[in-house]
CSV table of C-alpha atoms and ligand atoms in Angstrom, one decimal:
chain,number,residue,atom,x,y,z
F,1,MET,CA,3.8,9.1,6.6
F,2,ASN,CA,2.7,8.6,2.9
F,3,ASN,CA,-0.7,7.4,1.7
F,4,ALA,CA,0.7,6.7,-1.8
F,5,PRO,CA,0.0,3.5,-3.3
F,6,ILE,CA,2.7,0.4,-3.5
F,7,GLY,CA,3.2,-0.6,-7.0
F,8,VAL,CA,3.0,-4.3,-7.8
F,9,PHE,CA,3.6,-6.0,-11.4
F,10,ASP,CA,3.9,-9.2,-13.0
F,11,SER,CA,3.6,-10.7,-16.9
F,12,GLY,CA,-0.1,-11.5,-15.7
F,13,LEU,CA,-1.9,-13.0,-12.7
F,14,GLY,CA,0.9,-14.7,-10.6
F,15,GLY,CA,2.0,-11.3,-8.9
F,16,LEU,CA,-1.5,-11.7,-7.4
F,17,THR,CA,0.2,-14.3,-4.9
F,18,VAL,CA,2.5,-11.7,-3.8
F,19,TRP,CA,-0.2,-9.1,-3.9
F,20,LYS,CA,-2.3,-10.9,-1.4
F,21,GLU,CA,0.5,-11.3,1.2
F,22,LEU,CA,1.2,-7.5,0.9
F,23,ARG,CA,-2.8,-6.8,1.5
F,24,ARG,CA,-2.7,-9.4,4.5
F,25,GLY,CA,0.7,-8.0,6.2
F,26,LEU,CA,0.2,-4.2,5.4
F,27,PRO,CA,-3.4,-3.4,5.9
F,28,ALA,CA,-3.4,0.1,5.7
F,29,GLU,CA,-1.6,0.3,2.4
F,30,SER,CA,-3.1,1.1,-1.0
F,31,ILE,CA,-1.7,-1.2,-3.8
F,32,VAL,CA,-1.9,-0.8,-7.3
F,33,TYR,CA,-1.3,-4.0,-9.5
F,34,PHE,CA,-0.1,-4.1,-13.2
F,35,GLY,CA,-0.7,-7.6,-14.7
F,36,ASP,CA,0.5,-7.2,-18.4
F,37,GLY,CA,-1.5,-9.9,-19.6
F,38,LYS,CA,-0.7,-8.8,-23.6
F,39,ASN,CA,3.0,-10.1,-23.4
F,40,CYS,CA,2.9,-12.9,-21.0
F,41,PRO,CA,4.6,-15.3,-20.6
F,42,TYR,CA,8.1,-13.5,-19.9
F,43,GLY,CA,9.8,-16.5,-18.8
F,44,PRO,CA,10.9,-17.5,-22.5
F,45,LYS,CA,11.0,-14.2,-23.9
F,46,PRO,CA,14.7,-12.8,-24.8
F,47,VAL,CA,15.8,-10.4,-22.1
F,48,ALA,CA,15.9,-7.1,-23.9
F,49,GLU,CA,12.4,-7.6,-24.5
F,50,VAL,CA,11.5,-8.4,-20.9
F,51,ILE,CA,13.3,-5.1,-19.8
F,52,GLY,CA,11.0,-3.2,-22.1
F,53,TYR,CA,7.6,-4.7,-20.7
F,54,ALA,CA,9.2,-4.1,-17.3
F,55,GLU,CA,9.8,-0.5,-18.2
F,56,GLN,CA,6.5,0.2,-19.1
F,57,ALA,CA,5.0,-1.5,-16.2
F,58,VAL,CA,7.0,0.8,-14.0
F,59,ARG,CA,6.1,4.0,-16.0
F,60,LEU,CA,2.2,3.1,-15.4
F,61,LEU,CA,2.8,2.6,-11.8
F,62,LEU,CA,4.7,5.8,-11.5
F,63,ASP,CA,2.1,7.4,-13.4
F,64,GLN,CA,0.0,6.0,-10.7
F,65,GLY,CA,1.8,7.5,-8.1
F,66,ALA,CA,3.4,4.4,-6.5
F,67,LYS,CA,6.0,5.2,-4.0
F,68,LEU,CA,7.7,1.9,-4.0
F,69,ILE,CA,7.4,-1.1,-6.8
F,70,VAL,CA,7.6,-4.8,-6.2
F,71,VAL,CA,8.5,-6.7,-9.1
F,72,ALA,CA,6.4,-9.6,-8.4
F,73,CYS,CA,7.9,-11.8,-11.1
F,74,ASN,CA,11.1,-14.0,-10.7
F,75,ALA,CA,11.8,-13.6,-14.8
F,76,ALA,CA,11.2,-9.6,-14.7
F,77,THR,CA,13.5,-9.3,-11.7
F,78,ALA,CA,16.2,-11.8,-13.3
F,79,ALA,CA,16.1,-9.4,-16.5
F,80,ALA,CA,15.4,-6.1,-15.5
F,81,ILE,CA,16.1,-5.2,-11.8
F,82,ASP,CA,19.2,-3.9,-12.0
F,83,TYR,CA,18.5,-1.7,-14.7
F,84,LEU,CA,15.0,-0.3,-13.0
F,85,ARG,CA,17.4,0.6,-10.1
F,86,THR,CA,19.7,2.5,-11.8
F,87,THR,CA,17.0,4.2,-13.9
F,88,TYR,CA,14.5,5.3,-11.5
F,89,ASP,CA,14.6,6.9,-8.3
F,90,LEU,CA,12.2,5.0,-6.0
F,91,PRO,CA,12.7,1.5,-4.4
F,92,PHE,CA,12.3,-1.4,-5.8
F,93,VAL,CA,11.7,-4.8,-4.5
F,94,GLY,CA,12.2,-8.3,-6.7
F,95,MET,CA,11.8,-11.7,-6.4
F,96,GLU,CA,14.1,-14.6,-6.7
F,97,PRO,CA,13.6,-18.3,-6.1
F,98,ALA,CA,14.6,-19.0,-2.3
F,99,VAL,CA,17.2,-21.1,-2.4
F,100,LYS,CA,18.7,-20.0,0.9
F,101,PRO,CA,16.0,-21.0,3.4
F,102,ALA,CA,15.5,-24.4,1.3
F,103,ALA,CA,19.5,-25.1,1.4
F,104,LEU,CA,19.4,-24.2,4.9
F,105,SER,CA,16.4,-26.4,6.0
F,106,THR,CA,16.8,-29.5,3.9
F,107,ARG,CA,17.3,-32.8,5.5
F,108,SER,CA,17.7,-35.1,2.6
F,109,GLY,CA,20.3,-32.8,1.1
F,110,VAL,CA,18.2,-32.4,-2.2
F,111,ILE,CA,16.1,-29.3,-3.0
F,112,GLY,CA,13.9,-28.7,-6.3
F,113,ILE,CA,13.9,-25.2,-7.7
F,114,LEU,CA,10.9,-24.5,-10.2
F,115,ALA,CA,10.8,-21.5,-12.3
F,116,THR,CA,10.8,-19.9,-15.8
F,117,ARG,CA,13.6,-20.4,-18.0
F,118,ASN,CA,15.0,-16.6,-17.6
F,119,THR,CA,14.9,-17.1,-13.8
F,120,LEU,CA,17.1,-20.0,-14.1
F,121,LYS,CA,19.5,-18.5,-16.6
F,122,GLY,CA,19.7,-15.1,-14.6
F,123,HIS,CA,22.7,-14.1,-12.5
F,124,LEU,CA,20.8,-13.6,-9.5
F,125,PHE,CA,19.8,-17.5,-9.5
F,126,ARG,CA,23.3,-18.6,-10.7
F,127,ASP,CA,25.0,-16.7,-8.0
F,128,ASN,CA,22.7,-18.4,-5.4
F,129,VAL,CA,23.5,-21.9,-6.9
F,130,ALA,CA,27.3,-21.0,-6.7
F,131,ARG,CA,26.7,-20.2,-3.2
F,132,TYR,CA,24.8,-23.0,-1.9
F,133,GLY,CA,25.4,-25.8,-4.8
F,134,ASP,CA,28.2,-27.1,-2.6
F,135,ARG,CA,26.2,-28.3,0.6
F,136,VAL,CA,23.1,-29.3,-1.2
F,137,ARG,CA,22.2,-30.8,-4.5
F,138,ILE,CA,20.3,-28.4,-6.5
F,139,LEU,CA,17.7,-29.7,-9.4
F,140,GLU,CA,16.4,-27.0,-11.6
F,141,ALA,CA,13.0,-27.7,-13.5
F,142,VAL,CA,11.2,-25.1,-15.8
F,143,GLY,CA,7.5,-25.7,-14.8
F,144,GLU,CA,6.8,-26.4,-18.5
F,145,GLY,CA,2.9,-25.3,-19.2
F,146,PHE,CA,2.5,-24.0,-15.4
F,147,VAL,CA,1.9,-20.4,-16.3
F,148,GLU,CA,-0.4,-21.2,-19.1
F,149,ILE,CA,-2.6,-23.3,-16.8
F,150,VAL,CA,-2.9,-20.3,-14.2
F,151,GLU,CA,-3.7,-18.0,-17.1
F,152,ALA,CA,-6.5,-20.1,-18.1
F,153,ASP,CA,-7.9,-20.8,-14.9
F,154,LEU,CA,-7.2,-24.7,-15.3
F,155,GLU,CA,-5.8,-25.4,-12.0
F,156,GLN,CA,-8.7,-27.5,-11.3
F,157,THR,CA,-8.4,-29.8,-14.2
F,158,PRO,CA,-7.0,-33.5,-15.0
F,159,LYS,CA,-4.5,-31.5,-17.2
F,160,ALA,CA,-3.0,-29.4,-14.3
F,161,GLU,CA,-2.3,-32.3,-12.2
F,162,GLU,CA,-0.5,-34.2,-15.4
F,163,THR,CA,1.3,-31.3,-16.1
F,164,VAL,CA,2.6,-30.8,-12.9
F,165,ARG,CA,3.4,-34.7,-12.4
F,166,ARG,CA,5.4,-34.4,-15.5
F,167,VAL,CA,7.9,-31.8,-14.0
F,168,VAL,CA,7.5,-32.6,-10.3
F,169,GLU,CA,7.7,-36.5,-10.0
F,170,PRO,CA,11.3,-36.6,-10.9
F,171,MET,CA,12.3,-34.1,-8.3
F,172,LEU,CA,10.5,-36.1,-5.8
F,173,ASN,CA,12.3,-39.6,-7.1
F,174,ALA,CA,15.5,-37.8,-6.8
F,175,GLY,CA,15.0,-37.3,-3.3
F,176,ALA,CA,14.4,-33.5,-3.0
F,177,ASP,CA,12.4,-32.8,0.4
F,178,ARG,CA,12.2,-28.9,-0.5
F,179,ILE,CA,10.3,-27.6,-3.5
F,180,VAL,CA,10.8,-23.9,-4.1
F,181,LEU,CA,8.3,-21.9,-6.2
F,182,GLY,CA,10.3,-19.7,-8.2
F,183,CYS,CA,7.7,-18.3,-10.0
F,184,THR,CA,4.9,-16.1,-8.6
F,185,HIS,CA,2.3,-18.1,-10.7
F,186,TYR,CA,3.2,-21.3,-9.2
F,187,PRO,CA,1.5,-20.8,-5.8
F,188,PHE,CA,-1.9,-20.8,-7.5
F,189,LEU,CA,-0.5,-24.5,-8.1
F,190,ALA,CA,0.3,-25.2,-4.9
F,191,PRO,CA,-2.9,-27.5,-4.2
F,192,VAL,CA,-1.9,-29.6,-7.3
F,193,ILE,CA,1.7,-30.2,-6.2
F,194,ARG,CA,1.0,-31.2,-2.5
F,195,ARG,CA,-1.6,-33.9,-4.6
F,196,VAL,CA,1.5,-35.2,-6.2
F,197,ILE,CA,3.6,-35.0,-3.2
F,198,GLY,CA,1.2,-37.1,-1.4
F,199,ASP,CA,2.2,-38.5,1.8
F,200,ARG,CA,5.9,-38.0,1.2
F,201,GLN,CA,7.6,-35.5,3.6
F,202,VAL,CA,8.4,-32.7,1.2
F,203,GLU,CA,7.7,-28.6,1.8
F,204,LEU,CA,6.9,-26.0,-0.5
F,205,VAL,CA,9.0,-22.9,-0.5
F,206,ASP,CA,7.3,-19.9,-1.3
F,207,PRO,CA,9.1,-16.5,-1.0
F,208,ALA,CA,6.4,-13.9,-0.9
F,209,PRO,CA,5.8,-13.8,2.9
F,210,ALA,CA,9.3,-12.7,2.9
F,211,VAL,CA,9.0,-10.1,0.2
F,212,GLU,CA,6.2,-8.7,2.2
F,213,ARG,CA,8.5,-8.5,5.2
F,214,ARG,CA,11.0,-6.4,3.0
F,215,VAL,CA,8.6,-4.2,1.7
F,216,ALA,CA,7.7,-3.4,5.3
F,217,HIS,CA,11.1,-2.7,6.4
F,218,LEU,CA,11.8,-0.5,3.2
F,219,LEU,CA,8.6,1.5,4.1
F,220,THR,CA,9.8,2.1,7.7
F,221,GLU,CA,13.4,2.8,6.7
F,222,PHE,CA,12.1,5.5,4.0
F,223,GLY,CA,9.3,6.6,6.0
F,224,LEU,CA,6.9,5.7,3.4
F,225,GLN,CA,4.3,3.9,5.5
F,226,ALA,CA,0.5,5.0,5.0
F,227,GLU,CA,-1.1,6.4,8.1
F,228,VAL,CA,-2.7,3.6,10.5
F,229,ASP,CA,-6.2,4.6,10.0
F,230,HIS,CA,-5.7,5.2,5.8
F,231,GLN,CA,-8.5,3.2,3.9
F,232,PRO,CA,-6.8,1.4,1.5
F,233,GLN,CA,-7.5,0.8,-2.4
F,234,TYR,CA,-6.8,-1.8,-4.7
F,235,SER,CA,-6.6,-1.2,-8.3
F,236,PHE,CA,-5.5,-3.1,-11.2
F,237,PHE,CA,-4.5,-2.1,-14.6
F,238,THR,CA,-3.3,-4.4,-17.8
F,239,ALA,CA,-2.3,-4.0,-21.3
F,240,ALA,CA,-4.4,-6.7,-22.2
F,241,GLY,CA,-8.2,-5.1,-22.4
F,242,PRO,CA,-11.2,-4.9,-19.8
F,243,GLU,CA,-11.8,-8.7,-20.0
F,244,TYR,CA,-8.4,-9.3,-18.3
F,245,ARG,CA,-8.8,-6.3,-16.0
F,246,THR,CA,-12.1,-8.3,-14.8
F,247,LYS,CA,-10.1,-11.7,-14.9
F,248,LEU,CA,-7.1,-9.9,-12.4
F,249,GLU,CA,-9.8,-8.7,-10.0
F,250,ALA,CA,-11.5,-12.0,-9.9
F,251,LYS,CA,-8.5,-13.9,-9.4
F,252,SER,CA,-7.3,-11.3,-6.7
F,253,ARG,CA,-10.4,-12.3,-4.8
F,254,PHE,CA,-9.5,-15.9,-5.2
F,255,ALA,CA,-6.0,-15.4,-4.2
F,256,LEU,CA,-7.2,-13.9,-1.0
F,257,THR,CA,-8.8,-17.5,-0.1
F,258,MET,CA,-5.7,-19.3,-0.5
F,259,ILE,CA,-3.9,-20.3,2.6
B,301,DGL,N1,5.3,-15.1,-12.8
B,301,DGL,C1,6.5,-15.1,-13.4
B,301,DGL,C2,7.8,-15.1,-12.7
B,301,DGL,O1,7.4,-15.2,-11.2
B,301,DGL,C3,6.6,-15.8,-14.6
B,301,DGL,C4,5.6,-15.9,-15.5
B,301,DGL,C5,6.1,-15.7,-16.9
B,301,DGL,O2,6.5,-16.4,-17.5
B,301,DGL,O3,5.6,-14.8,-17.6
B,301,DGL,O4,8.7,-15.5,-13.0
């Protein structure tokens, strides 16, 4: 038993879509969340730079006593997870686009992957494409502008729909019936993506629930679960100043209302 917090980090607000799954699935666990905010987005930045940001996040979470760290960012996972695992002596859970469930469940044989540039270039994703690419057609696209819209709280605007349509419509026209949300910011745009999909039979695939299950499994395996009656605390840190921290808290409350 261990009542120390689970650490979670992302370049900004996106990891809150994972945070809310952890909070729902593991209600006795305290969670400390670091949303960088200052260096967001990570997706287009040089890999060495992103490794540096990930390291800064991990150090802060360790200072807060984290017992396990969730890299709730596909781009940071792609860049840094190997380095983090070999450098720090605690369990890490990373994020990668859920190619496998999409490839195994598609009926049309075409799946779309939405992610940032670093994720699509990373070896975790390329290995998955090599593994599943011969049985399904895999369409890849950078969600150009998606992260910026989520960071600016513009999901409810016509600009959001226009930005999403530009990227998602070509996938739909090419016959994709599964769209993988390969960036933790993108689930905030799920209602907009669903509007663009309309009445087509297309499912969105979000790996966040699988991450929660993986965390639960590791906590048990390492004997790190909080006591059942432990009163959890949720705290938020950022590299971007007090206003951004307020924003993180507000977006976390919003994340809890999402289906
Ligand atoms: N939320 C991050 C991810 O899952 C990406 C956002 C960014 O580019 O910083 O990939």
